[in-house]
mmCIF file of C-alpha atoms in Angstrom:
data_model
loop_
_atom_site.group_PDB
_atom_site.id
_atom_site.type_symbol
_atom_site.label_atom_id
_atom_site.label_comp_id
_atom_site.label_asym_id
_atom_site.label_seq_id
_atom_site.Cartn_x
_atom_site.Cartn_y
_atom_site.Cartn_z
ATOM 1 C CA UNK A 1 28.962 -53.683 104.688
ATOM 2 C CA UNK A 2 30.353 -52.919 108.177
ATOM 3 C CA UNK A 3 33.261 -51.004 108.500
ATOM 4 C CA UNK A 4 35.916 -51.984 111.372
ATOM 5 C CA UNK A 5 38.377 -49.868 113.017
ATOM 6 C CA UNK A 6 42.046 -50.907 113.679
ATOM 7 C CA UNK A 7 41.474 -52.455 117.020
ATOM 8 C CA UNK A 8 38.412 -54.235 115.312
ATOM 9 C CA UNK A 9 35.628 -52.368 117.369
ATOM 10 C CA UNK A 10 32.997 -51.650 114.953
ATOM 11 C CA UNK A 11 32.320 -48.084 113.495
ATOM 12 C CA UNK A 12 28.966 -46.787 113.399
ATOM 13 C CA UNK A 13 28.267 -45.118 110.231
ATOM 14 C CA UNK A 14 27.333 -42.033 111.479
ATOM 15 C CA UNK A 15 30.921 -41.074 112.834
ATOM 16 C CA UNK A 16 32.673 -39.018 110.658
ATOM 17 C CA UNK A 17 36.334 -40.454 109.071
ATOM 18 C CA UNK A 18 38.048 -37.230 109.202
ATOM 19 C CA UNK A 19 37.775 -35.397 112.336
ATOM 20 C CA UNK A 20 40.040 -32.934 110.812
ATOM 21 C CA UNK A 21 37.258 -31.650 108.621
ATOM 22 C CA UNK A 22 35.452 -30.309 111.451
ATOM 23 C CA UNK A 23 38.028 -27.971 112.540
ATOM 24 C CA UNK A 24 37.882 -24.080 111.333
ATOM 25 C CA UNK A 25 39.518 -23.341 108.082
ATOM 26 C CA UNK A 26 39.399 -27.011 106.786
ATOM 27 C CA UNK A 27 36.820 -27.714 103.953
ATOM 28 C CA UNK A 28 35.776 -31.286 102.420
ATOM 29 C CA UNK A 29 37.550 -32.611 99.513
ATOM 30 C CA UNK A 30 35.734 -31.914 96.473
ATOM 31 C CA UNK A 31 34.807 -35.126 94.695
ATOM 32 C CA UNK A 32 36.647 -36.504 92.057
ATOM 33 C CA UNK A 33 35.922 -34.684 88.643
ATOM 34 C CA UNK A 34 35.843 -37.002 85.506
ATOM 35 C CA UNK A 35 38.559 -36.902 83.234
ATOM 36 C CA UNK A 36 36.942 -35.834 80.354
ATOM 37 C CA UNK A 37 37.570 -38.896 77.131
ATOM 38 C CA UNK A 38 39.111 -38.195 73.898
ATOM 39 C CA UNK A 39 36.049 -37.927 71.417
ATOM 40 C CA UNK A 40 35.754 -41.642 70.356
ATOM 41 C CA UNK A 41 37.345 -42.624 67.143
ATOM 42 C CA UNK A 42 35.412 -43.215 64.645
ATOM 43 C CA UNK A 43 34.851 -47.004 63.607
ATOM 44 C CA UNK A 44 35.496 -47.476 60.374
ATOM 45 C CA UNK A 45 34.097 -50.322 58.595
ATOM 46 C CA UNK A 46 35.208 -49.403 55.109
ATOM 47 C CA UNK A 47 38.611 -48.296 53.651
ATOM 48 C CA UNK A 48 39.233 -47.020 50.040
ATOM 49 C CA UNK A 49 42.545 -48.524 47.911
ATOM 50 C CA UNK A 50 44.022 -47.958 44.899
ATOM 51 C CA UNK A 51 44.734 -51.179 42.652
ATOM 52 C CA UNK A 52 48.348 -51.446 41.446
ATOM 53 C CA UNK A 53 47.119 -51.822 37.708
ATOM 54 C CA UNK A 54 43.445 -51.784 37.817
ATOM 55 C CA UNK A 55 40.522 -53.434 36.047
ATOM 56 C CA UNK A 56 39.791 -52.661 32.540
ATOM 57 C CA UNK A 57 36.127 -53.379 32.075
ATOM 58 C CA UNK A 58 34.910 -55.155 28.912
ATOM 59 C CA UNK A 59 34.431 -51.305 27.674
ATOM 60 C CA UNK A 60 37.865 -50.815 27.960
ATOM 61 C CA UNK A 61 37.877 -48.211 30.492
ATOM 62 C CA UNK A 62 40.433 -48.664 33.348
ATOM 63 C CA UNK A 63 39.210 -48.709 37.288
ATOM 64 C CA UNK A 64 41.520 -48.225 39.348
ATOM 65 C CA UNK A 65 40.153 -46.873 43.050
ATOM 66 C CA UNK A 66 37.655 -48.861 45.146
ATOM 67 C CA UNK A 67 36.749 -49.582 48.417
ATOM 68 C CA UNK A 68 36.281 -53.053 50.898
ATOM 69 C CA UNK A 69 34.214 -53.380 53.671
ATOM 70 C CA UNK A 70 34.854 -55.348 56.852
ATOM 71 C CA UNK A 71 34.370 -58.912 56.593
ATOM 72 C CA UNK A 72 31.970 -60.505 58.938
ATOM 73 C CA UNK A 73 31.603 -64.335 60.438
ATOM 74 C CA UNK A 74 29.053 -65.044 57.446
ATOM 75 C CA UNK A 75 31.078 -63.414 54.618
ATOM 76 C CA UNK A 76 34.236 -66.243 55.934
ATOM 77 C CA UNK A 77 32.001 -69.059 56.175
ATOM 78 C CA UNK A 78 29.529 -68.491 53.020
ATOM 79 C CA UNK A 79 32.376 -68.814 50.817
ATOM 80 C CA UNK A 80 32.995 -72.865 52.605
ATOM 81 C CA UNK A 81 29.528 -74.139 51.071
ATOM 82 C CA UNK A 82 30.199 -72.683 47.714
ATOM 83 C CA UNK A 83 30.314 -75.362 44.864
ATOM 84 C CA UNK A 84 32.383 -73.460 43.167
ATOM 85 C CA UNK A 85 34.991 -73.735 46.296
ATOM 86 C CA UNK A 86 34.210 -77.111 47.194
ATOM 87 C CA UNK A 87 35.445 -78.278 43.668
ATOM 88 C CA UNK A 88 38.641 -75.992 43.738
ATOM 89 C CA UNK A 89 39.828 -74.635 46.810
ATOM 90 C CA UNK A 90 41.945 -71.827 44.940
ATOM 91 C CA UNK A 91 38.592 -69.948 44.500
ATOM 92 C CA UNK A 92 37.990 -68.984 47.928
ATOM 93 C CA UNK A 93 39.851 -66.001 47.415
ATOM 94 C CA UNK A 94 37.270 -64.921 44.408
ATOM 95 C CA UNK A 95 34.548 -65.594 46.542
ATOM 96 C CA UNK A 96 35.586 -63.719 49.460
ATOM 97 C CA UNK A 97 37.018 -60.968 47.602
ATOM 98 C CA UNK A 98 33.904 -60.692 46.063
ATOM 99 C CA UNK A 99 31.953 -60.310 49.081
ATOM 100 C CA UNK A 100 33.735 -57.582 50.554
ATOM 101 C CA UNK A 101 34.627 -54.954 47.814
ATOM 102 C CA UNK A 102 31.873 -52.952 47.489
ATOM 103 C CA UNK A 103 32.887 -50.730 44.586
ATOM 104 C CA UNK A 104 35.931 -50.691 41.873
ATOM 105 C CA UNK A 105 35.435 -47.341 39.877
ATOM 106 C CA UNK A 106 32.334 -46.860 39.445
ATOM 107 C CA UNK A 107 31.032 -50.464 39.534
ATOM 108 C CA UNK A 108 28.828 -50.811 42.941
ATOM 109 C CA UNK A 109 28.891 -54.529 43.831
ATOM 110 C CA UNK A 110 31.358 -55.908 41.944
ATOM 111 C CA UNK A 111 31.139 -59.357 42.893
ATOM 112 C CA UNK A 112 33.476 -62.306 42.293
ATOM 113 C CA UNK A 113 33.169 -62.522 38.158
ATOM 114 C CA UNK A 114 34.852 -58.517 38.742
ATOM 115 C CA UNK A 115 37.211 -60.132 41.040
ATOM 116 C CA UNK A 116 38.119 -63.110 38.256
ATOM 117 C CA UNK A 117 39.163 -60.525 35.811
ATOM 118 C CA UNK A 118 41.272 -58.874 37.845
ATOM 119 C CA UNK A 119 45.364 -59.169 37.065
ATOM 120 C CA UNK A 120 46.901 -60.953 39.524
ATOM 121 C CA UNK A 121 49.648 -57.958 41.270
ATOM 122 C CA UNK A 122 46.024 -56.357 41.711
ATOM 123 C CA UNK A 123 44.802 -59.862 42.964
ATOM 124 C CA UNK A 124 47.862 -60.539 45.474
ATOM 125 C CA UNK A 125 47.121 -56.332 46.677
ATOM 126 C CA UNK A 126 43.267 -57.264 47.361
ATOM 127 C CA UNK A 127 43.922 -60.553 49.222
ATOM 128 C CA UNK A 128 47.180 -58.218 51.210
ATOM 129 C CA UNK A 129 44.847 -55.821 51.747
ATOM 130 C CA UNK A 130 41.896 -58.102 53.065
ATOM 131 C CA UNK A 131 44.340 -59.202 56.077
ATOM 132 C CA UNK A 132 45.503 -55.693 56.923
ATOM 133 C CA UNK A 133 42.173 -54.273 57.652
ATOM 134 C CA UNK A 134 40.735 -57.199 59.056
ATOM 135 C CA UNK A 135 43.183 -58.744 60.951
ATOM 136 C CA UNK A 136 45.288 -55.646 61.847
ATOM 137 C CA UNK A 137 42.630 -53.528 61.681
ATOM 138 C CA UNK A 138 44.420 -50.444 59.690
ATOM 139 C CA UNK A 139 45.993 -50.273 56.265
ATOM 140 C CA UNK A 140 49.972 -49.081 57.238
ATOM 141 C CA UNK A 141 52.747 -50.969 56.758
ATOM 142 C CA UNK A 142 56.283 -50.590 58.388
ATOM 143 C CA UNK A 143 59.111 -50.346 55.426
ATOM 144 C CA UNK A 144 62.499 -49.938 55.296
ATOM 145 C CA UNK A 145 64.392 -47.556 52.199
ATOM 146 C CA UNK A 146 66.456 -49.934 50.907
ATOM 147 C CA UNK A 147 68.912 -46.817 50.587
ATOM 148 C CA UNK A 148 69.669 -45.334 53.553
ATOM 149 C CA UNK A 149 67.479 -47.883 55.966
ATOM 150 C CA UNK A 150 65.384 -45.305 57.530
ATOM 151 C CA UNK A 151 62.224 -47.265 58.947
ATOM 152 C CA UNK A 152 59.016 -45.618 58.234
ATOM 153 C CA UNK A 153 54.871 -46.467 57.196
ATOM 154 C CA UNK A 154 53.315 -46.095 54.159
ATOM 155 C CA UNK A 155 49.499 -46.213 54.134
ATOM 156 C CA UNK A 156 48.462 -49.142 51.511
ATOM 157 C CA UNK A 157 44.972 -47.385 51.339
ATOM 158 C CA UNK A 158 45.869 -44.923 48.563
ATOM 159 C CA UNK A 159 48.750 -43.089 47.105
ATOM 160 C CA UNK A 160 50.365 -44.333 43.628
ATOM 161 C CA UNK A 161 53.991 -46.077 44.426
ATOM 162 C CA UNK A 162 56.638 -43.475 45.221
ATOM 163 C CA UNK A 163 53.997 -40.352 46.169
ATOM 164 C CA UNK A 164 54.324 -39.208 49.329
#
């Protein structure tokens, strides 16, 4: 690319821009030092929670901690050629659910008959939960004490109702 001067006579590339530099006691700029970047964050593609009442097990043990992944394309659109979904739409939920938690307790790949058994406050927390981290990508939520107003998060992750 040519370079022009003001009175639009060209400028050969071999004169130098800042005569100044020439002159005794003046030194070059130094070049531009990269700001170093905050270490990335790291991605997270699965979050632990803690289920309001948990799932007792046919064994009657109670599980109460788990963890979701991050849904992808497939895991949205499997769920729409289901038979199971295509004869009630209500069970895309189950089905979804189902792909995404990978463990409740100590059950690894739960899977959507886990997900039936489930009460439904733990149900309606899944499903809440399923939005937050993959729509919002993070697991806060902004609340209000309903005493004296005072706005502030609580992380929906972990933490029994009322621990800080």
């Amino acid at each position: 690319m040519r370079r022009r001067s003001v009175a639009g006579a060209p400028v050969r590339p071999d004169e130098d821009e800042h005569p100044e530099h020439e002159q005794e006691g003046f030194a070059a700029p130094a070049p531009a030092q990269p700001v170093p970047a905050a270490p990335p964050e790291r991605f997270r593609t699965e979050f632990e929670f803690e289920l309001p009442r948990g799932y007792l097990d046919r064994n009657g043990v109670l599980h109460r901690t788990g963890a979701m992944r991050l849904a992808t394309a497939r895991d949205e659109l499997m769920p729409l050629i289901d038979l199971r979904v295509k004869n009630n739409p209500a069970y895309l939920t189950v089905v979804l659910l189902g792909s995404v938690i990978t463990r409740i307790g100590s059950l690894t790949d739960p899977g959507g008959q886990v997900v039936e058994e489930l009460f439904a406050s733990d149900l309606a927390f899944l499903q809440d939960f399923y939005r937050r981290i993959n729509a919002e990508g993070h697991t806060r939520a902004a609340v209000t004490c309903p005493s004296c107003e005072s706005p502030f998060e609580v992380d929906l992750a972990g933490g029994r109702l009322g621990e800080s």
